[in-house]
GROMACS .gro file of C-alpha atoms in nm:
model
  369
    1MET     CA    1   0.039   0.031   0.023
    2LEU     CA    2   0.290   0.227   0.077
    3ARG     CA    3   0.487   0.166  -0.217
    4ALA     CA    4   0.188   0.213  -0.427
    5MET     CA    5   0.090   0.534  -0.265
    6LEU     CA    6   0.441   0.677  -0.316
    7TRP     CA    7   0.594   0.495  -0.671
    8LYS     CA    8   0.438   0.790  -0.834
    9SER     CA    9   0.659   1.058  -0.655
   10ALA     CA   10   0.931   0.791  -0.730
   11ALA     CA   11   0.902   0.842  -1.075
   12ALA     CA   12   0.833   1.217  -1.034
   13GLY     CA   13   1.155   1.267  -0.801
   14THR     CA   14   1.433   1.171  -0.962
   15LEU     CA   15   1.655   1.284  -1.223
   16LEU     CA   16   1.836   1.053  -1.386
   17CYS     CA   17   2.186   1.107  -1.501
   18ALA     CA   18   2.411   1.018  -1.843
   19ALA     CA   19   2.367   0.658  -1.903
   20ALA     CA   20   2.500   0.354  -1.683
   21ALA     CA   21   2.555   0.665  -1.395
   22MET     CA   22   2.868   0.689  -1.324
   23LEU     CA   23   3.217   0.849  -1.503
   24PRO     CA   24   3.495   0.555  -1.453
   25ALA     CA   25   3.733   0.669  -1.205
   26HIS     CA   26   3.972   0.448  -1.405
   27ALA     CA   27   3.998   0.180  -1.676
   28ASP     CA   28   3.903  -0.093  -1.524
   29ASP     CA   29   3.571   0.021  -1.361
   30ASP     CA   30   3.319  -0.131  -1.647
   31ASP     CA   31   3.051  -0.235  -1.471
   32ARG     CA   32   3.010  -0.587  -1.669
   33ASP     CA   33   3.349  -0.712  -1.469
   34ARG     CA   34   3.209  -0.808  -1.091
   35ASP     CA   35   3.577  -0.846  -0.981
   36THR     CA   36   3.613  -0.815  -0.603
   37TYR     CA   37   3.721  -0.453  -0.467
   38SER     CA   38   3.698  -0.285  -0.114
   39ILE     CA   39   3.517   0.057  -0.064
   40GLY     CA   40   3.592   0.274   0.287
   41LEU     CA   41   3.304   0.383   0.540
   42TRP     CA   42   3.296   0.609   0.766
   43GLY     CA   43   3.162   0.893   0.969
   44ASP     CA   44   3.023   1.066   1.253
   45LEU     CA   45   3.406   1.286   1.207
   46PRO     CA   46   3.518   1.507   1.398
   47TYR     CA   47   3.403   1.614   1.662
   48SER     CA   48   3.685   1.769   1.867
   49ASP     CA   49   4.031   1.980   1.774
   50VAL     CA   50   4.172   1.644   1.820
   51GLN     CA   51   3.970   1.463   1.635
   52VAL     CA   52   4.133   1.680   1.327
   53PRO     CA   53   4.446   1.563   1.317
   54GLY     CA   54   4.325   1.218   1.397
   55VAL     CA   55   4.087   1.283   1.040
   56ARG     CA   56   4.399   1.370   0.841
   57ASN     CA   57   4.545   1.010   1.004
   58LEU     CA   58   4.282   0.826   0.948
   59ILE     CA   59   4.255   0.994   0.523
   60ALA     CA   60   4.594   0.907   0.480
   61ASP     CA   61   4.521   0.552   0.638
   62MET     CA   62   4.240   0.540   0.341
   63ASN     CA   63   4.482   0.675   0.029
   64SER     CA   64   4.684   0.392   0.158
   65GLN     CA   65   4.490   0.085   0.016
   66ARG     CA   66   4.301   0.109  -0.328
   67LEU     CA   67   4.003   0.174  -0.246
   68ALA     CA   68   3.730   0.185  -0.529
   69PHE     CA   69   3.544   0.498  -0.357
   70THR     CA   70   3.458   0.571   0.026
   71VAL     CA   71   3.119   0.667   0.222
   72HIS     CA   72   3.139   0.915   0.445
   73ASP     CA   73   2.738   0.833   0.662
   74GLY     CA   74   2.725   1.153   0.805
   75ASP     CA   75   2.740   1.449   1.088
   76LEU     CA   76   3.058   1.708   1.042
   77LYS     CA   77   3.088   1.774   1.425
   78ALA     CA   78   2.978   1.730   1.738
   79GLY     CA   79   2.605   1.780   1.837
   80ASN     CA   80   2.718   2.093   2.048
   81GLY     CA   81   2.962   2.339   1.944
   82ILE     CA   82   3.271   2.345   2.174
   83PRO     CA   83   3.354   2.686   2.352
   84GLY     CA   84   3.780   2.765   2.294
   85SER     CA   85   3.824   2.559   1.942
   86THR     CA   86   4.046   2.615   1.764
   87THR     CA   87   3.841   2.471   1.464
   88PRO     CA   88   3.549   2.495   1.394
   89THR     CA   89   3.315   2.282   1.600
   90THR     CA   90   2.964   2.475   1.527
   91CYS     CA   91   2.742   2.545   1.200
   92SER     CA   92   2.987   2.850   1.019
   93ASN     CA   93   3.057   2.793   0.655
   94GLU     CA   94   3.429   2.739   0.814
   95LEU     CA   95   3.272   2.368   0.922
   96TYR     CA   96   3.164   2.269   0.595
   97GLN     CA   97   3.472   2.406   0.406
   98GLN     CA   98   3.708   2.187   0.651
   99ALA     CA   99   3.438   1.914   0.571
  100LEU     CA  100   3.438   1.954   0.210
  101ASP     CA  101   3.864   1.950   0.211
  102PHE     CA  102   3.898   1.619   0.440
  103LEU     CA  103   3.669   1.441   0.156
  104ASN     CA  104   3.898   1.629  -0.163
  105GLY     CA  105   4.194   1.489  -0.004
  106LEU     CA  106   4.107   1.127  -0.059
  107LYS     CA  107   4.191   0.969  -0.344
  108ALA     CA  108   3.925   0.801  -0.461
  109PRO     CA  109   3.597   0.923  -0.480
  110ALA     CA  110   3.466   0.995  -0.207
  111MET     CA  111   3.026   1.035  -0.100
  112PHE     CA  112   2.882   1.239   0.220
  113THR     CA  113   2.554   1.212   0.291
  114PRO     CA  114   2.466   1.499   0.553
  115GLY     CA  115   2.480   1.463   0.965
  116ASP     CA  116   2.161   1.587   1.213
  117ASN     CA  117   2.516   1.752   1.401
  118ASP     CA  118   2.585   1.956   1.068
  119TRP     CA  119   2.248   2.092   0.977
  120THR     CA  120   1.864   1.973   1.228
  121ASP     CA  121   2.104   2.066   1.533
  122CYS     CA  122   2.210   2.354   1.396
  123ASP     CA  123   1.916   2.554   1.534
  124ARG     CA  124   2.091   2.499   1.898
  125PRO     CA  125   2.187   2.786   2.069
  126SER     CA  126   2.552   2.638   2.122
  127ASN     CA  127   2.577   2.559   1.727
  128GLY     CA  128   2.489   2.958   1.668
  129GLY     CA  129   2.119   2.951   1.646
  130PHE     CA  130   2.148   2.873   1.279
  131ASN     CA  131   1.790   2.778   1.059
  132SER     CA  132   1.837   2.409   1.023
  133LEU     CA  133   1.689   2.421   0.678
  134GLU     CA  134   1.891   2.699   0.554
  135ARG     CA  135   2.179   2.511   0.676
  136LEU     CA  136   2.080   2.212   0.494
  137ASN     CA  137   2.027   2.432   0.217
  138TYR     CA  138   2.406   2.537   0.254
  139GLU     CA  139   2.488   2.205   0.240
  140ARG     CA  140   2.332   2.108  -0.144
  141THR     CA  141   2.516   2.358  -0.275
  142LEU     CA  142   2.841   2.320  -0.150
  143PHE     CA  143   2.887   1.952  -0.127
  144PHE     CA  144   2.552   1.836  -0.349
  145SER     CA  145   2.553   2.142  -0.686
  146THR     CA  146   2.675   1.858  -0.956
  147PRO     CA  147   2.582   1.512  -1.052
  148PHE     CA  148   2.967   1.396  -0.909
  149SER     CA  149   3.094   1.281  -0.619
  150LEU     CA  150   3.387   1.475  -0.408
  151GLY     CA  151   3.721   1.272  -0.411
  152GLN     CA  152   4.087   1.328  -0.617
  153ARG     CA  153   3.867   1.098  -0.896
  154LYS     CA  154   3.514   1.158  -0.944
  155LEU     CA  155   3.222   0.914  -1.033
  156ARG     CA  156   2.898   1.028  -1.178
  157GLN     CA  157   2.559   0.905  -1.013
  158ASP     CA  158   2.152   0.968  -1.020
  159VAL     CA  159   2.076   1.222  -0.836
  160GLN     CA  160   1.696   1.289  -0.700
  161ALA     CA  161   1.493   1.575  -0.815
  162ALA     CA  162   1.576   1.930  -0.674
  163PRO     CA  163   1.603   2.001  -0.337
  164TYR     CA  164   1.690   1.651  -0.261
  165VAL     CA  165   2.022   1.648  -0.443
  166GLU     CA  166   2.192   1.530  -0.110
  167ASN     CA  167   2.029   1.169  -0.235
  168ARG     CA  168   2.282   0.998  -0.447
  169ARG     CA  169   2.247   0.628  -0.599
  170TRP     CA  170   2.581   0.476  -0.874
  171SER     CA  171   2.658   0.142  -1.004
  172TYR     CA  172   2.986  -0.019  -0.938
  173LYS     CA  173   3.070  -0.388  -1.099
  174GLY     CA  174   2.737  -0.505  -1.104
  175VAL     CA  175   2.649  -0.363  -0.714
  176THR     CA  176   2.411  -0.116  -0.636
  177TYR     CA  177   2.453   0.197  -0.412
  178ALA     CA  178   2.259   0.426  -0.247
  179THR     CA  179   2.255   0.755   0.010
  180LEU     CA  180   1.928   0.860   0.184
  181ASN     CA  181   1.941   1.219   0.402
  182VAL     CA  182   1.789   1.023   0.671
  183GLN     CA  183   1.872   1.217   1.052
  184GLY     CA  184   1.864   1.116   1.422
  185SER     CA  185   1.673   1.365   1.678
  186CYS     CA  186   1.403   1.146   1.534
  187ASN     CA  187   1.378   1.286   1.221
  188ASN     CA  188   1.380   1.652   1.251
  189LEU     CA  189   1.107   1.561   1.457
  190CYS     CA  190   1.198   1.682   1.848
  191ASP     CA  191   1.470   1.852   1.948
  192THR     CA  192   1.490   2.233   2.004
  193ALA     CA  193   1.293   2.348   1.624
  194PRO     CA  194   1.074   2.043   1.530
  195ASP     CA  195   0.991   2.136   1.177
  196PRO     CA  196   0.672   1.808   1.069
  197ALA     CA  197   0.675   1.990   0.738
  198GLU     CA  198   0.999   2.003   0.662
  199PHE     CA  199   1.006   1.615   0.773
  200ALA     CA  200   0.661   1.488   0.652
  201ALA     CA  201   0.833   1.599   0.238
  202ARG     CA  202   1.152   1.445   0.294
  203ASN     CA  203   1.043   1.134   0.412
  204GLN     CA  204   0.847   1.083   0.134
  205ALA     CA  205   1.100   1.174  -0.102
  206ASN     CA  206   1.327   0.915   0.075
  207ILE     CA  207   1.095   0.650   0.059
  208ALA     CA  208   1.066   0.729  -0.337
  209TRP     CA  209   1.494   0.733  -0.343
  210LEU     CA  210   1.413   0.343  -0.171
  211GLY     CA  211   1.159   0.238  -0.446
  212ASP     CA  212   1.402   0.391  -0.723
  213THR     CA  213   1.696   0.223  -0.599
  214PHE     CA  214   1.588  -0.148  -0.593
  215ALA     CA  215   1.375  -0.056  -0.903
  216ALA     CA  216   1.705  -0.006  -1.069
  217ALA     CA  217   1.880  -0.295  -0.865
  218THR     CA  218   1.654  -0.576  -0.979
  219ALA     CA  219   1.648  -0.390  -1.378
  220ASN     CA  220   2.001  -0.411  -1.346
  221GLY     CA  221   2.074  -0.728  -1.205
  222SER     CA  222   2.254  -0.553  -0.933
  223ALA     CA  223   2.414  -0.875  -0.726
  224ALA     CA  224   2.336  -0.700  -0.369
  225VAL     CA  225   2.274  -0.340  -0.277
  226MET     CA  226   2.403  -0.111   0.005
  227LEU     CA  227   2.180   0.212   0.182
  228ILE     CA  228   2.416   0.441   0.343
  229ALA     CA  229   2.279   0.719   0.592
  230GLN     CA  230   2.292   0.890   0.871
  231ALA     CA  231   2.050   0.802   1.126
  232ASP     CA  232   2.038   0.469   1.355
  233PRO     CA  233   1.670   0.477   1.355
  234GLY     CA  234   1.628   0.177   1.582
  235TRP     CA  235   1.502  -0.122   1.498
  236ASP     CA  236   1.355  -0.344   1.814
  237LEU     CA  237   1.396  -0.379   2.240
  238SER     CA  238   1.700  -0.461   2.244
  239ASP     CA  239   1.945  -0.085   2.251
  240ALA     CA  240   1.741   0.178   2.448
  241THR     CA  241   2.120   0.383   2.546
  242ARG     CA  242   2.237   0.352   2.176
  243ALA     CA  243   1.858   0.406   1.950
  244PRO     CA  244   1.513   0.408   1.950
  245THR     CA  245   1.373   0.132   2.079
  246ARG     CA  246   1.065   0.002   1.848
  247ASN     CA  247   0.818  -0.330   1.815
  248PRO     CA  248   1.044  -0.565   1.565
  249ARG     CA  249   0.777  -0.661   1.386
  250THR     CA  250   0.494  -0.339   1.315
  251LEU     CA  251   0.819  -0.114   1.370
  252ALA     CA  252   0.653   0.150   1.572
  253GLU     CA  253   0.823   0.326   1.843
  254THR     CA  254   0.781   0.257   2.175
  255ASP     CA  255   0.941   0.495   2.372
  256GLY     CA  256   0.720   0.766   2.363
  257GLN     CA  257   0.941   0.999   2.161
  258PRO     CA  258   0.825   1.121   1.796
  259ASP     CA  259   0.852   0.803   1.602
  260GLY     CA  260   1.069   1.001   1.288
  261PHE     CA  261   1.112   0.657   1.121
  262GLN     CA  262   0.837   0.386   1.151
  263THR     CA  263   0.691   0.425   0.779
  264TYR     CA  264   1.007   0.472   0.615
  265LEU     CA  265   1.133   0.094   0.791
  266LEU     CA  266   0.833  -0.050   0.664
  267ALA     CA  267   0.944   0.108   0.332
  268LEU     CA  268   1.269  -0.089   0.369
  269ARG     CA  269   1.144  -0.376   0.531
  270ASP     CA  270   0.915  -0.452   0.255
  271ASP     CA  271   1.205  -0.329  -0.048
  272VAL     CA  272   1.459  -0.616   0.115
  273ILE     CA  273   1.222  -0.914   0.130
  274ALA     CA  274   1.074  -0.811  -0.212
  275PHE     CA  275   1.501  -0.791  -0.368
  276GLN     CA  276   1.541  -1.127  -0.168
  277ARG     CA  277   1.932  -1.049  -0.253
  278PRO     CA  278   2.177  -0.917   0.035
  279VAL     CA  279   2.148  -0.539   0.172
  280ALA     CA  280   2.352  -0.373   0.359
  281TYR     CA  281   2.218  -0.073   0.583
  282VAL     CA  282   2.582   0.142   0.668
  283HIS     CA  283   2.425   0.429   0.938
  284GLY     CA  284   2.688   0.619   1.205
  285ASP     CA  285   2.501   0.817   1.494
  286SER     CA  286   2.492   0.588   1.773
  287HIS     CA  287   2.881   0.545   1.802
  288TYR     CA  288   2.916   0.186   1.817
  289PHE     CA  289   3.118  -0.050   1.559
  290ARG     CA  290   2.887  -0.361   1.464
  291VAL     CA  291   2.776  -0.522   1.219
  292ASP     CA  292   2.432  -0.734   1.280
  293ARG     CA  293   2.105  -0.812   1.174
  294PRO     CA  294   1.897  -0.699   1.338
  295LEU     CA  295   1.542  -0.692   1.146
  296LEU     CA  296   1.238  -0.896   1.176
  297ASP     CA  297   0.928  -0.910   0.926
  298ALA     CA  298   0.581  -0.895   1.019
  299ASN     CA  299   0.596  -1.323   1.214
  300GLY     CA  300   0.906  -1.156   1.366
  301ARG     CA  301   1.170  -1.345   1.215
  302ARG     CA  302   1.491  -1.206   1.100
  303LEU     CA  303   1.542  -1.103   0.716
  304GLU     CA  304   1.868  -1.324   0.656
  305ASN     CA  305   1.949  -1.133   0.334
  306PHE     CA  306   1.957  -0.799   0.569
  307THR     CA  307   2.277  -0.616   0.666
  308ARG     CA  308   2.337  -0.364   0.971
  309VAL     CA  309   2.641  -0.163   0.979
  310GLU     CA  310   2.755   0.140   1.171
  311THR     CA  311   3.097   0.309   1.131
  312PHE     CA  312   3.345   0.412   1.404
  313GLY     CA  313   3.307   0.738   1.524
  314ASP     CA  314   3.262   0.923   1.947
  315ASN     CA  315   3.169   1.170   2.143
  316ALA     CA  316   3.486   1.456   2.187
  317PRO     CA  317   3.611   1.332   2.530
  318ASN     CA  318   3.713   1.033   2.350
  319GLY     CA  319   3.972   1.216   2.166
  320VAL     CA  320   4.091   0.971   1.872
  321ASN     CA  321   3.996   0.658   2.028
  322ASP     CA  322   3.735   0.588   1.799
  323VAL     CA  323   3.868   0.772   1.499
  324HIS     CA  324   3.840   0.434   1.250
  325TRP     CA  325   3.725   0.368   0.932
  326LEU     CA  326   3.586   0.037   0.793
  327ARG     CA  327   3.674  -0.160   0.452
  328ALA     CA  328   3.412  -0.338   0.342
  329ASP     CA  329   3.545  -0.604   0.047
  330VAL     CA  330   3.276  -0.649  -0.229
  331ASP     CA  331   3.276  -0.963  -0.398
  332PRO     CA  332   2.961  -0.960  -0.654
  333ARG     CA  333   3.025  -1.295  -0.751
  334SER     CA  334   3.005  -1.413  -0.327
  335ARG     CA  335   2.683  -1.556  -0.218
  336GLU     CA  336   2.681  -1.281   0.042
  337VAL     CA  337   2.840  -1.082  -0.193
  338PHE     CA  338   2.973  -0.791   0.165
  339SER     CA  339   3.236  -0.876   0.399
  340TYR     CA  340   3.390  -0.631   0.645
  341GLU     CA  341   3.723  -0.599   0.789
  342ALA     CA  342   3.735  -0.292   1.121
  343GLN     CA  343   4.115  -0.071   0.998
  344ILE     CA  344   4.227   0.069   1.310
  345VAL     CA  345   4.446   0.370   1.228
  346PRO     CA  346   4.768   0.288   1.380
  347ALA     CA  347   4.876   0.647   1.412
  348ASN     CA  348   4.488   0.680   1.668
  349ARG     CA  349   4.527   0.376   1.817
  350VAL     CA  350   4.556   0.527   2.180
  351ALA     CA  351   4.467   0.267   2.524
  352VAL     CA  352   4.681   0.006   2.338
  353PRO     CA  353   4.955   0.132   2.122
  354ALA     CA  354   5.071   0.026   1.762
  355PRO     CA  355   5.331  -0.219   1.792
  356PRO     CA  356   5.620  -0.170   1.618
  357PRO     CA  357   5.623  -0.328   1.239
  358PHE     CA  358   5.707  -0.716   1.206
  359PRO     CA  359   6.112  -0.724   1.102
  360PRO     CA  360   6.141  -0.857   0.692
  361ARG     CA  361   6.126  -1.236   0.635
  362ASN     CA  362   6.404  -1.392   0.521
  363ASP     CA  363   6.460  -1.786   0.428
  364HIS     CA  364   6.602  -1.916   0.781
  365ASP     CA  365   6.294  -1.762   0.915
  366HIS     CA  366   6.128  -2.087   0.736
  367ASP     CA  367   6.127  -2.428   1.009
  368ARG     CA  368   6.419  -2.684   0.882
  369ASP     CA  369   6.192  -2.968   1.020
   0.00000   0.00000   0.00000
């Protein structure tokens, strides 16, 4: 029912870019070639002065590996500005320029989806008391003015129609990827200045973009879909310290807060079930690295083809202790398509310093038994 109501919106709300939706980042990026490749996932960074050099270490670490592309899943700053900071921590124009410089410092194509800390929460006095929608529109102008990614190499993407130009989709070697503007702070239904009208329009656009994405993946014969957004919407009753709690069968929120996610999650669940192939959902927001399978169907059965992936990131007091990233290895010919390996940046290790490198191996090291 929900999908039928919004299908026309999906068709009207999509601006298709050039054929195949992608400009190759290098010569062997043919979408028909389904060889294994790796991507970098990160977000919720930087949250403090200390984390700014930590982010530079992280970018250098990403640049040391051959990545097809990278995605930052939102939050360019902490939830509140930090008095006395020597780097931008309010929602000033300087904050976004700092982030743009970070993203363009990546050798691989760099994708980004906005986070609540860099627009929804900008109306907090500690963030400068900005108008939230004005800050989002500024991000749209700065980061999303063309159909191309950021980074030193570029990928061309499908772009949702204005004003939702931050919602992107691209295909890479047989897998479909998409970003969606889904936010913490109840998806703009709570906090300093809730905006129900803004939420309703964007939520409809996000649901339409989901439908478009799965339709494109099906039409293209994609081996899998990966979705990237900022908010941890909560998936069940198990994690009240980090996310909204919700009935896992109805997906209705149970903690008394305004529910900015139920209709979106119901549409997502319908799409995941219909697609049948692997679906990865990448988000940040609750600052706890994990890979699990929290989504159930209406009968309480776990959806075997759905994986939630939460990236690293943490509050300012933690320094660089969680300033790390996640590598996803993608094999479109494999059964599960995605596998994940945490990338603990050696220069950002704090509690347990990085060990010295192993000495070069030579013939005398072999066991001669």
